[in-house]
Amino acid sequence: MSTIGFIGLGHMGGPMAANLVKAGHHLTVYDVVPVSLAGVKIAANLAELIKDVDYVISMLPAGIHVREVYLGADGLLAHADRSIIFMECSTIDVKTAKAIHEAVEKKGGVCVDAPVSGGTASAAAGALTFMVGGSDQAFEQVKPILEAMGKKIFHAGLAGCGQMAKICNNLLLGISMIGVCEAFNLGKALGLEPKAFFDICKEASGQCWSLTQYCPVPGIVPQTPANRDYEPGFMAKMMLKDLNLAEDAAHTVSATTPLGEKARDLYQAFCDAGYQDKDFSGIIEWLVWQ
Ligand code: NAD
């Protein structure tokens, strides 16, 4: 079993770390807010976290936090004095992901960008999908660790390719969630029972993950944020971050993403209206008033 340092025990990182403990790994964890998790050592800072571990996993909100944690004056790499294998699992921009790869390699370490798909229910169930960017050798080295947290581990390509896959996936997710919300809202306004629509749509050509696994209407799919007043889950501000990542990425290659742009604008307005900490599926109620 391996010694692993885990940074960022939020909605996703908490259950991911718990699954590593369950699999028998020895964990040291660090977060800027106080955390409690049975069977782990809590580090007071990043220097303490990295002292005795062979692997590091980070699950942070955004690129700015990842830069601070890895490249900051008192960050991980300032204290990495031997070959450590880093798995950066947050959803961030490709440029930052590549900068982290480069900085780790300069220190003689191994790095993969390994963002996830699946949400908090999959994180708790150890059923995440990982999209890994890095060399073939690095992929083989991290796969057994990632398997304790995920069911599907894909090698997307070289450094940064995991983030490319994740950004494109979440572009689609943001658009599809709004599409599902619009369909439910229209059906209801026309006099269609939401459950009747769900039963039909999940067998028809409109079915997608936002409908079948993350239904935004309460009382239809158990354990979705819709059943707990849209407590996250996946916060609206995180979806906005990802749609901005997609738009920024699109600009770098002059790709056109008109629906992505519209979804970004809708999530921006939803967040500006004060719902940034609600689950992203909560946009269903706000859309009715637009
Ligand atoms: P979160 O805000 O719940 O958790 C992030 C954690 O990082 C928090 O506990 C925070 O205190 C900690 N943190 C922030 N700055 C830190 C620092 N400098 N040092 C140490 N810890 C720090 O976010 P989340 O929902 O767990 O998402 C984490 C990442 O996973 C994001 O990039 C998100 O886009 C991605 N993601 C989330 C979901 C989801 O459903 N929530 C699904 C897939 C991917």
Short mmCIF file of C-alpha atoms and ligand atoms in Angstrom, two decimals:
data_model
loop_
_atom_site.label_atom_id
_atom_site.label_comp_id
_atom_site.label_asym_id
_atom_site.label_seq_id
_atom_site.Cartn_x
_atom_site.Cartn_y
_atom_site.Cartn_z
CA MET A 1 0.00 0.00 0.00
CA SER A 2 1.18 3.51 -0.80
CA THR A 3 1.79 6.68 1.17
CA ILE A 4 -0.28 9.48 -0.32
CA GLY A 5 -0.58 13.19 0.43
CA PHE A 6 -4.06 14.53 -0.40
CA ILE A 7 -4.76 18.26 -0.74
CA GLY A 8 -8.26 19.74 -0.89
CA LEU A 9 -10.91 17.75 0.98
CA GLY A 10 -14.02 19.49 -0.33
CA HIS A 11 -17.14 18.05 -1.94
CA MET A 12 -15.05 15.79 -4.18
CA GLY A 13 -11.72 15.46 -2.38
CA GLY A 14 -13.32 14.33 0.91
CA PRO A 15 -14.98 11.19 -0.47
CA MET A 16 -12.04 10.50 -2.83
CA ALA A 17 -9.64 10.52 0.13
CA ALA A 18 -12.02 8.30 2.12
CA ASN A 19 -11.93 5.71 -0.68
CA LEU A 20 -8.13 5.70 -0.69
CA VAL A 21 -8.19 5.00 3.06
CA LYS A 22 -10.76 2.25 2.49
CA ALA A 23 -8.41 0.70 -0.09
CA GLY A 24 -5.69 0.53 2.58
CA HIS A 25 -3.46 3.44 1.54
CA HIS A 26 -1.73 5.60 4.18
CA LEU A 27 -2.94 9.18 3.85
CA THR A 28 -1.69 12.54 5.04
CA VAL A 29 -4.16 15.29 4.19
CA TYR A 30 -4.11 19.09 4.04
CA ASP A 31 -6.79 21.72 3.49
CA VAL A 32 -6.89 25.44 4.26
CA VAL A 33 -10.08 24.83 6.27
CA PRO A 34 -10.19 22.40 9.21
CA VAL A 35 -11.06 18.88 8.06
CA SER A 36 -11.74 15.60 9.78
CA LEU A 37 -11.45 12.20 8.18
CA ALA A 38 -11.07 8.91 10.06
CA GLY A 39 -7.78 7.07 9.64
CA VAL A 40 -5.66 9.88 8.17
CA LYS A 41 -2.85 12.09 9.41
CA ILE A 42 -3.62 15.82 9.17
CA ALA A 43 -0.70 17.99 8.02
CA ALA A 44 -0.35 21.56 9.29
CA ASN A 45 1.06 22.76 5.97
CA LEU A 46 2.29 21.59 2.57
CA ALA A 47 5.89 21.08 3.76
CA GLU A 48 4.64 18.65 6.40
CA LEU A 49 2.33 16.92 3.91
CA ILE A 50 5.04 16.17 1.38
CA LYS A 51 7.66 15.02 3.88
CA ASP A 52 6.95 11.28 3.92
CA VAL A 53 4.76 10.54 0.90
CA ASP A 54 5.46 8.86 -2.46
CA TYR A 55 2.33 10.21 -4.20
CA VAL A 56 0.46 13.52 -4.02
CA ILE A 57 -3.13 14.09 -5.16
CA SER A 58 -4.66 17.56 -5.35
CA MET A 59 -8.38 18.37 -5.72
CA LEU A 60 -8.64 22.15 -5.61
CA PRO A 61 -11.23 24.66 -6.85
CA ALA A 62 -9.37 26.35 -9.73
CA GLY A 63 -6.06 27.03 -11.50
CA ILE A 64 -5.14 29.88 -9.17
CA HIS A 65 -5.23 27.53 -6.15
CA VAL A 66 -3.26 24.87 -8.03
CA ARG A 67 -0.52 27.38 -8.91
CA GLU A 68 -0.34 28.52 -5.29
CA VAL A 69 -0.19 24.98 -3.92
CA TYR A 70 2.44 23.70 -6.40
CA LEU A 71 4.47 26.75 -7.37
CA GLY A 72 4.03 29.11 -4.38
CA ALA A 73 7.03 30.18 -2.28
CA ASP A 74 5.96 27.71 0.40
CA GLY A 75 4.28 25.33 -2.05
CA LEU A 76 4.74 21.63 -2.75
CA LEU A 77 7.63 21.94 -5.18
CA ALA A 78 9.59 24.20 -2.85
CA HIS A 79 9.68 21.21 -0.50
CA ALA A 80 9.94 18.30 -2.97
CA ASP A 81 13.43 16.92 -2.48
CA ARG A 82 12.98 13.47 -4.10
CA SER A 83 11.04 11.84 -6.92
CA ILE A 84 7.34 12.07 -6.08
CA ILE A 85 4.40 11.18 -8.31
CA PHE A 86 1.83 13.99 -8.55
CA MET A 87 -1.79 13.56 -9.67
CA GLU A 88 -3.45 16.94 -10.21
CA CYS A 89 -7.18 16.14 -10.32
CA SER A 90 -8.81 19.61 -10.22
CA THR A 91 -10.49 21.04 -13.32
CA ILE A 92 -8.18 23.82 -14.50
CA ASP A 93 -6.87 25.54 -17.64
CA VAL A 94 -4.51 23.67 -19.94
CA LYS A 95 -1.76 26.30 -19.59
CA THR A 96 -1.59 25.87 -15.81
CA ALA A 97 -1.72 22.07 -16.15
CA LYS A 98 1.26 22.15 -18.52
CA ALA A 99 3.15 24.56 -16.23
CA ILE A 100 2.70 22.12 -13.34
CA HIS A 101 3.96 19.19 -15.46
CA GLU A 102 7.03 21.20 -16.43
CA ALA A 103 7.79 22.34 -12.88
CA VAL A 104 7.39 18.81 -11.46
CA GLU A 105 9.64 17.31 -14.13
CA LYS A 106 12.30 19.96 -13.43
CA LYS A 107 12.29 18.67 -9.84
CA GLY A 108 12.75 15.09 -11.07
CA GLY A 109 9.17 14.07 -10.27
CA VAL A 110 6.39 12.50 -12.32
CA CYS A 111 3.15 14.36 -13.09
CA VAL A 112 -0.24 13.66 -14.57
CA ASP A 113 -3.23 15.95 -14.99
CA ALA A 114 -6.15 13.71 -14.03
CA PRO A 115 -9.44 15.61 -13.81
CA VAL A 116 -12.58 13.65 -13.03
CA SER A 117 -16.13 13.33 -14.15
CA GLY A 118 -19.01 11.90 -12.16
CA GLY A 119 -20.00 14.25 -9.35
CA THR A 120 -20.10 13.72 -5.60
CA ALA A 121 -22.24 10.56 -5.73
CA SER A 122 -19.64 8.88 -7.97
CA ALA A 123 -16.83 10.22 -5.77
CA ALA A 124 -18.47 8.58 -2.74
CA ALA A 125 -19.07 5.33 -4.62
CA GLY A 126 -15.49 5.18 -5.97
CA ALA A 127 -16.98 5.29 -9.45
CA LEU A 128 -15.39 8.40 -10.96
CA THR A 129 -14.13 8.64 -14.54
CA PHE A 130 -10.53 9.89 -14.75
CA MET A 131 -9.08 11.57 -17.86
CA VAL A 132 -5.32 11.36 -17.60
CA GLY A 133 -2.74 13.50 -19.39
CA GLY A 134 0.90 12.41 -19.22
CA SER A 135 3.40 9.90 -20.58
CA ASP A 136 2.54 6.19 -21.04
CA GLN A 137 4.85 5.37 -18.15
CA ALA A 138 3.28 7.97 -15.84
CA PHE A 139 -0.18 6.64 -16.74
CA GLU A 140 0.81 3.09 -15.74
CA GLN A 141 2.27 4.41 -12.47
CA VAL A 142 -0.86 6.30 -11.39
CA LYS A 143 -3.52 3.89 -12.67
CA PRO A 144 -3.55 1.55 -9.62
CA ILE A 145 -3.97 4.54 -7.27
CA LEU A 146 -6.73 6.12 -9.36
CA GLU A 147 -8.55 2.77 -9.48
CA ALA A 148 -9.30 3.11 -5.75
CA MET A 149 -11.38 6.22 -6.59
CA GLY A 150 -12.68 5.53 -10.08
CA LYS A 151 -14.15 2.86 -12.31
CA LYS A 152 -12.93 4.21 -15.66
CA ILE A 153 -9.40 5.48 -16.08
CA PHE A 154 -8.69 6.88 -19.57
CA HIS A 155 -5.33 7.90 -20.95
CA ALA A 156 -6.29 11.05 -22.91
CA GLY A 157 -2.79 11.81 -24.26
CA LEU A 158 0.29 13.77 -23.20
CA ALA A 159 0.56 16.63 -20.65
CA GLY A 160 -2.62 18.75 -20.57
CA CYS A 161 -4.77 16.30 -22.57
CA GLY A 162 -6.72 15.24 -19.47
CA GLN A 163 -7.79 18.88 -18.97
CA MET A 164 -8.62 19.24 -22.67
CA ALA A 165 -10.99 16.26 -22.42
CA LYS A 166 -12.50 17.54 -19.17
CA ILE A 167 -13.06 21.08 -20.48
CA CYS A 168 -14.82 19.75 -23.61
CA ASN A 169 -16.88 17.35 -21.48
CA ASN A 170 -18.05 20.13 -19.17
CA LEU A 171 -18.84 22.41 -22.09
CA LEU A 172 -21.27 19.68 -23.15
CA LEU A 173 -22.54 19.18 -19.57
CA GLY A 174 -23.33 22.89 -19.09
CA ILE A 175 -25.24 22.98 -22.37
CA SER A 176 -27.05 19.68 -21.74
CA MET A 177 -28.14 20.66 -18.21
CA ILE A 178 -29.71 23.86 -19.51
CA GLY A 179 -31.36 21.87 -22.32
CA VAL A 180 -32.82 19.36 -19.85
CA CYS A 181 -34.07 22.20 -17.61
CA GLU A 182 -35.72 23.96 -20.55
CA ALA A 183 -37.43 20.75 -21.66
CA PHE A 184 -38.84 20.06 -18.16
CA ASN A 185 -39.96 23.68 -17.76
CA LEU A 186 -41.68 23.73 -21.14
CA GLY A 187 -43.31 20.32 -20.56
CA LYS A 188 -44.65 21.45 -17.18
CA ALA A 189 -45.97 24.75 -18.59
CA LEU A 190 -47.76 22.76 -21.29
CA GLY A 191 -49.37 20.49 -18.67
CA LEU A 192 -47.05 17.44 -18.81
CA GLU A 193 -46.25 15.62 -15.54
CA PRO A 194 -42.45 15.83 -14.95
CA LYS A 195 -42.23 12.13 -14.00
CA ALA A 196 -44.13 11.08 -17.12
CA PHE A 197 -41.77 13.19 -19.24
CA PHE A 198 -38.72 11.72 -17.47
CA ASP A 199 -39.87 8.12 -18.05
CA ILE A 200 -40.39 8.83 -21.75
CA CYS A 201 -37.30 10.97 -22.35
CA LYS A 202 -34.91 8.54 -20.66
CA GLU A 203 -35.91 5.96 -23.30
CA ALA A 204 -36.07 8.47 -26.16
CA SER A 205 -33.52 10.38 -28.23
CA GLY A 206 -33.25 13.28 -25.75
CA GLN A 207 -31.75 11.17 -22.96
CA CYS A 208 -28.41 12.24 -21.47
CA TRP A 209 -26.52 12.18 -18.14
CA SER A 210 -28.05 15.50 -16.99
CA LEU A 211 -31.45 13.83 -17.28
CA THR A 212 -30.87 10.23 -16.19
CA GLN A 213 -28.19 10.63 -13.50
CA TYR A 214 -28.55 14.23 -12.35
CA CYS A 215 -32.18 15.05 -12.97
CA PRO A 216 -32.80 18.71 -11.97
CA VAL A 217 -36.43 18.01 -10.90
CA PRO A 218 -36.92 16.82 -7.28
CA GLY A 219 -38.38 13.41 -6.50
CA ILE A 220 -37.36 11.64 -9.70
CA VAL A 221 -33.76 10.38 -9.40
CA PRO A 222 -32.77 9.56 -5.79
CA GLN A 223 -29.82 11.39 -4.22
CA THR A 224 -29.57 14.24 -6.72
CA PRO A 225 -29.09 17.81 -5.40
CA ALA A 226 -32.65 18.57 -6.61
CA ASN A 227 -33.88 16.44 -3.68
CA ARG A 228 -32.08 18.62 -1.12
CA ASP A 229 -32.98 22.13 -2.28
CA TYR A 230 -30.03 22.14 -4.69
CA GLU A 231 -27.34 21.90 -2.05
CA PRO A 232 -24.20 20.88 -4.03
CA GLY A 233 -23.07 18.62 -5.58
CA PHE A 234 -21.38 20.73 -8.18
CA MET A 235 -21.64 24.42 -7.40
CA ALA A 236 -22.93 26.80 -10.07
CA LYS A 237 -19.74 28.86 -9.72
CA MET A 238 -17.70 25.75 -10.62
CA MET A 239 -19.79 25.21 -13.75
CA LEU A 240 -19.29 28.88 -14.63
CA LYS A 241 -15.54 28.42 -14.12
CA ASP A 242 -15.54 25.43 -16.47
CA LEU A 243 -17.59 27.20 -19.15
CA ASN A 244 -15.14 30.11 -18.96
CA LEU A 245 -12.29 27.60 -19.33
CA ALA A 246 -14.01 26.27 -22.45
CA GLU A 247 -14.50 29.75 -23.90
CA ASP A 248 -10.88 30.70 -23.18
CA ALA A 249 -9.69 27.44 -24.74
CA ALA A 250 -11.90 28.03 -27.79
CA HIS A 251 -10.36 31.48 -28.30
CA THR A 252 -6.84 30.05 -28.27
CA VAL A 253 -7.66 27.93 -31.35
CA SER A 254 -10.35 30.17 -32.92
CA ALA A 255 -13.03 27.49 -32.43
CA THR A 256 -16.67 28.58 -32.50
CA THR A 257 -18.81 27.49 -29.53
CA PRO A 258 -22.02 29.55 -29.71
CA LEU A 259 -24.03 27.31 -27.35
CA GLY A 260 -21.13 27.20 -24.90
CA GLU A 261 -21.06 30.99 -24.92
CA LYS A 262 -24.81 31.17 -24.26
CA ALA A 263 -24.58 28.58 -21.45
CA ARG A 264 -21.72 30.58 -19.92
CA ASP A 265 -23.79 33.78 -20.03
CA LEU A 266 -26.77 32.03 -18.39
CA TYR A 267 -24.59 30.57 -15.60
CA GLN A 268 -22.95 33.99 -15.13
CA ALA A 269 -26.40 35.57 -14.67
CA PHE A 270 -27.49 32.71 -12.34
CA CYS A 271 -24.38 33.25 -10.19
CA ASP A 272 -24.80 37.05 -10.26
CA ALA A 273 -28.35 36.55 -8.96
CA GLY A 274 -26.82 35.02 -5.80
CA TYR A 275 -26.99 31.30 -6.59
CA GLN A 276 -23.26 30.71 -7.07
CA ASP A 277 -23.02 28.23 -4.17
CA LYS A 278 -26.12 26.27 -5.17
CA ASP A 279 -25.86 23.16 -7.30
CA PHE A 280 -25.65 23.91 -11.01
CA SER A 281 -28.87 21.95 -11.65
CA GLY A 282 -30.71 24.59 -9.56
CA ILE A 283 -30.70 26.79 -12.65
CA ILE A 284 -33.99 25.03 -13.57
CA GLU A 285 -36.02 27.24 -11.19
CA TRP A 286 -34.23 30.46 -12.11
CA LEU A 287 -34.73 29.82 -15.85
CA VAL A 288 -38.51 29.91 -15.37
CA TRP A 289 -38.31 33.55 -14.28
CA GLN A 290 -36.17 34.74 -17.23
P1 NAD B 1 -14.75 22.37 -3.11
O1 NAD B 1 -14.70 23.85 -3.10
O2 NAD B 1 -15.86 21.66 -2.40
O3 NAD B 1 -13.36 21.78 -2.55
C1 NAD B 1 -12.11 22.36 -2.74
C2 NAD B 1 -11.31 22.23 -1.45
O4 NAD B 1 -10.00 22.80 -1.66
C3 NAD B 1 -11.93 22.99 -0.27
O5 NAD B 1 -12.03 22.13 0.85
C4 NAD B 1 -10.96 24.14 -0.03
O6 NAD B 1 -10.89 24.54 1.33
C5 NAD B 1 -9.66 23.52 -0.49
N1 NAD B 1 -8.62 24.50 -0.83
C6 NAD B 1 -8.76 25.67 -1.50
N2 NAD B 1 -7.57 26.30 -1.61
C7 NAD B 1 -6.66 25.50 -1.00
C8 NAD B 1 -5.27 25.61 -0.77
N3 NAD B 1 -4.56 26.66 -1.20
N4 NAD B 1 -4.65 24.62 -0.08
C9 NAD B 1 -5.37 23.54 0.37
N5 NAD B 1 -6.69 23.40 0.19
C10 NAD B 1 -7.33 24.37 -0.48
O7 NAD B 1 -14.73 21.94 -4.65
P2 NAD B 1 -15.15 20.52 -5.27
O8 NAD B 1 -16.58 20.55 -5.66
O9 NAD B 1 -14.62 19.43 -4.40
O10 NAD B 1 -14.32 20.60 -6.65
C11 NAD B 1 -12.91 20.43 -6.67
C12 NAD B 1 -12.47 20.36 -8.13
O11 NAD B 1 -13.11 19.25 -8.77
C13 NAD B 1 -12.86 21.60 -8.95
O12 NAD B 1 -11.82 21.91 -9.84
C14 NAD B 1 -14.12 21.17 -9.68
O13 NAD B 1 -14.30 21.87 -10.90
C15 NAD B 1 -13.83 19.69 -9.92
N6 NAD B 1 -15.01 18.81 -10.03
C16 NAD B 1 -16.05 18.93 -9.17
C17 NAD B 1 -17.15 18.08 -9.30
C18 NAD B 1 -18.35 18.17 -8.36
O14 NAD B 1 -19.39 17.55 -8.66
N7 NAD B 1 -18.26 18.90 -7.24
C19 NAD B 1 -17.17 17.10 -10.31
C20 NAD B 1 -16.07 16.98 -11.15
C21 NAD B 1 -14.99 17.83 -11.00
#
